[in-house]
Amino acid sequence: MVASESSAVRLRPGPALVACAAIAGVAAVIYFFWLASLTPLGGDRTALLPVVAFGSWATFSVQVPVRHRNFIAGVVLSEIPALVAIVFLSPWQGCLAMAAGHCAVRIGKPLTKSASNVLAYLVSFEVGQLVYHAALHGSSPVSPAGWGAGTATVLAVNVVDFVLLSAIWTIAAIGWSPNFRAIAVQDLLAVAISSLGGLVAVQLVWANTWDIALFVIVLVAIGTAFRGALVSAQRYVNLERLYEATRSLGSLRSTDDVVRAVLSSCEALLGTTTVQLVTGGTSYRLCADGALSASAPSPRTAPVPDDSGSALGGHSSGPLVVLLDKDDARAGYLAVEAQREIGRPDRRFLEALAANAWVALRSAHLHEQLALEASERRHQAQHDALTGLPNRALFSESLNAALAVEGQKVAVMLVDLDGFKEVNDTLGHHTGDSILSQVGQRLAPLAERGWLVSRLGGDEFAVLVPQAPDMPVIKDAADDIVNCIAEPIAVDGLLLDVRASLGVAVAPDHCSDSASLVRHADIAMYAAKRTGGGAHFYDRSEDRSTLRRLRLATELRRAIDGGGLDVWYQPVLNLVTGGVVSCEALLRWEHDQFGPIPPSEFIPVAESGGLIDQLTWLVLTKALRQAKAWQEVVPGLHVAVNLSARNLMSVDIAERLSRELDKSGLDAASLTLELTESSADPQGAERALIDLCDLGVNLSIDDYGTGFSSLSRLKQLPFHELKIDRSFVKEMIRDKGDEAIVRSTIELARSLGRTVTAEGVEDGTTFRHLQSLGCDAAQGYFLARPLPPAQCRDWLVSSAR
Ligand code: C2E
Ligand code: CA
Ligand code: CA
């Protein structure tokens, strides 16, 4: 008979009653058509009826546990009395005795379920009688043929009972999930033990009816001894399980692993079971495929404190609830619904398991917390706080990892914002930060392509492209990056235009190690900056130019100290009087090896190499003395000297200049300092500009038109003159746009009360046109080229005549 009938299975009354009625009908049909006429083969021993009924009750109510390794099966031995009934009682007596015993066991249990169990067994018992009579085929029940018939009968009863119950449960049960392996093992054990026991009983009764008493006594004695041994065996098994579970729990580091281990230990203990572990507001259970499912805990399983306040709680009708911490129900609990009875040893095991689970859960939680903190710290160490992008450390690490992959093409793009320092200085760090984080946000989506976008520091970003595509594709991506940064950025209601220069270098095309790759991308980025921004690929010839720059820096230092630099002068003429008004001092460097090096090349080298102050003072001291000397030739002659933005950063510039003016004897009003628009703009320069103005020197905005001075800003600056950039002047006769710029600049300067000088005048037409526009002064090859001091003196002398 099916020993593992699930206590957790509940039947829907409607379908269950229909099934019961159908089975009862089958039982009646079998009885009246085939059984009624049969007579007991072992002779009529009606006196045995109460004994069989008692045997039926006893064997149905006690499951004999049989242990195999860690598996304990509950076996029902009801086929022992059944076999005695088939051999020695008439069919109706047998049915009555077996059904009565079975009914007695089920007193107090749900009715539909009891009815279906009893009726299913009745039909299988009837089938068993038919099988016995057919199999014996006239032989003696106590012959080998009888033994075979007995075994076949027991097998038939078990199979039919299982088939019928399975059918009923399939139709009517809620939540029935049969463990066929366990059922098969239990039934096979039942068949083996019951047929052996049944045959011995038949043998004894055959000889003498009341030998059955002897059989019962022996059975009870064996059962008692066996049960004692089995209980201690089960304790031992449970202990062993507990030991294994505890040992495995101790080494687990994640909550999920602990929960899974606890749930599988419970299932191993109780067989087909529904176990939930509820902790931290989540209810976990194991799915059929071994996966863990988490859900909100159901109130049905919630623990209720019992009278003794012990670890066991729960509703009497619901699952068994075992608290993880017996002193604190909030820690969580195990809710167990077993398909067999949960005995004391099982409870002990569950309590100990729950206590160990609680310790393991807390330790796993601690581990998870630590791991989380460690990963947060690692994240912080590898990411930039302002933009949240990976920082230089993570970039370098990822670059090295990408280069370590054999045969992989890797591209590095370095992005630098143009003029960011000025924005930061002018509009404040708050605006600067906002721009940086918005640029970061615009670049971040590149990560979706598997690229690493990082902020290396300041206004410098880097994009690492592992498995780089072909050059044209990278070029397009680089252009996209530059364009997306160029979209106006909104900060505090202002729309700012931010431009970027981007340099790309690719390994292994350009080099193969990380340091060179970054350096090459850097060279390309500076080349992009020099050529007015945008994206630029690394080019070997630029590397040479970088080398040349490095070399020039060293040579320039030597030239400053060793007198290798000359100052030439270019006269400036008044357009109204035609007289010379000023000379602009321009540096000249004739290198032994490289030949003449233009100021456009060595001035940036001096600026980046920290030599610009020395250079400027070299020009200033010479120019002041020169002008003083030439004032004898041209009275009131001015001299113009170019300043770099960096010169204005020295706090003592005005003071020092005042001393140099004193030494030279030149009047401050005879000196003009030329500054480009951008160098005059930063806020840091304002103090120096005011001090210089106070000193009495003239200030001139050089290369006007190439920068981005706003009118309002221009008005604030304390300058006296605008010098229109030669690029506009040169083309103004042919280009209407350039002419308009020159014309409006002259008008603007007039309205602000400033004078205008046009530089780069290369022909007479331009000269005359400037005159007609009302420009104040002009400078250019048409009038005079920059000249060495001696030649300039001659030129001044001849022009003064
Ligand atoms: P800048 O201040 O605009 O100087 C005028 C430049 O225009 C000079 O170039 C001059 O030779 C050139 N120039 C004059 N007339 C004409 C013309 O008709 N046509 C053309 N195409 N060019 C003309 P140079 O001497 O090569 O200087 C280039 C730049 O280097 C200067 O531009 C200035 O920004 C810088 N520089 C020169 N000397 C110094 C210096 O002592 N200190 C600083 N900070 N910068 C200097
Ligand atoms: Ca100049
Ligand atoms: Ca200029």
PDB file of C-alpha atoms and ligand atoms in Angstrom, residues 584 642 674 702-704 723-726 759, ligand 3:
ATOM      1  CA  GLU A 584      57.176  97.482 -32.450  1.00  0.00           C
ATOM      2  CA  ASN A 642      54.433  92.302 -26.906  1.00  0.00           C
ATOM      3  CA  GLU A 674      50.546  94.828 -26.679  1.00  0.00           C
ATOM      4  CA  ASP A 702      46.803  93.027 -30.398  1.00  0.00           C
ATOM      5  CA  ASP A 703      45.443  90.771 -33.146  1.00  0.00           C
ATOM      6  CA  TYR A 704      41.990  92.239 -32.584  1.00  0.00           C
ATOM      7  CA  LYS A 723      45.413  96.618 -33.425  1.00  0.00           C
ATOM      8  CA  ILE A 724      43.353  95.019 -36.172  1.00  0.00           C
ATOM      9  CA  ASP A 725      44.750  91.591 -36.973  1.00  0.00           C
ATOM     10  CA  ARG A 726      46.689  91.382 -40.224  1.00  0.00           C
ATOM     11  CA  GLU A 759      48.825  95.767 -39.135  1.00  0.00           C
TER      12      GLU A 759
HETATM   13 CA    CA B   3      49.426  91.544 -34.230  1.00  0.00          CA
END
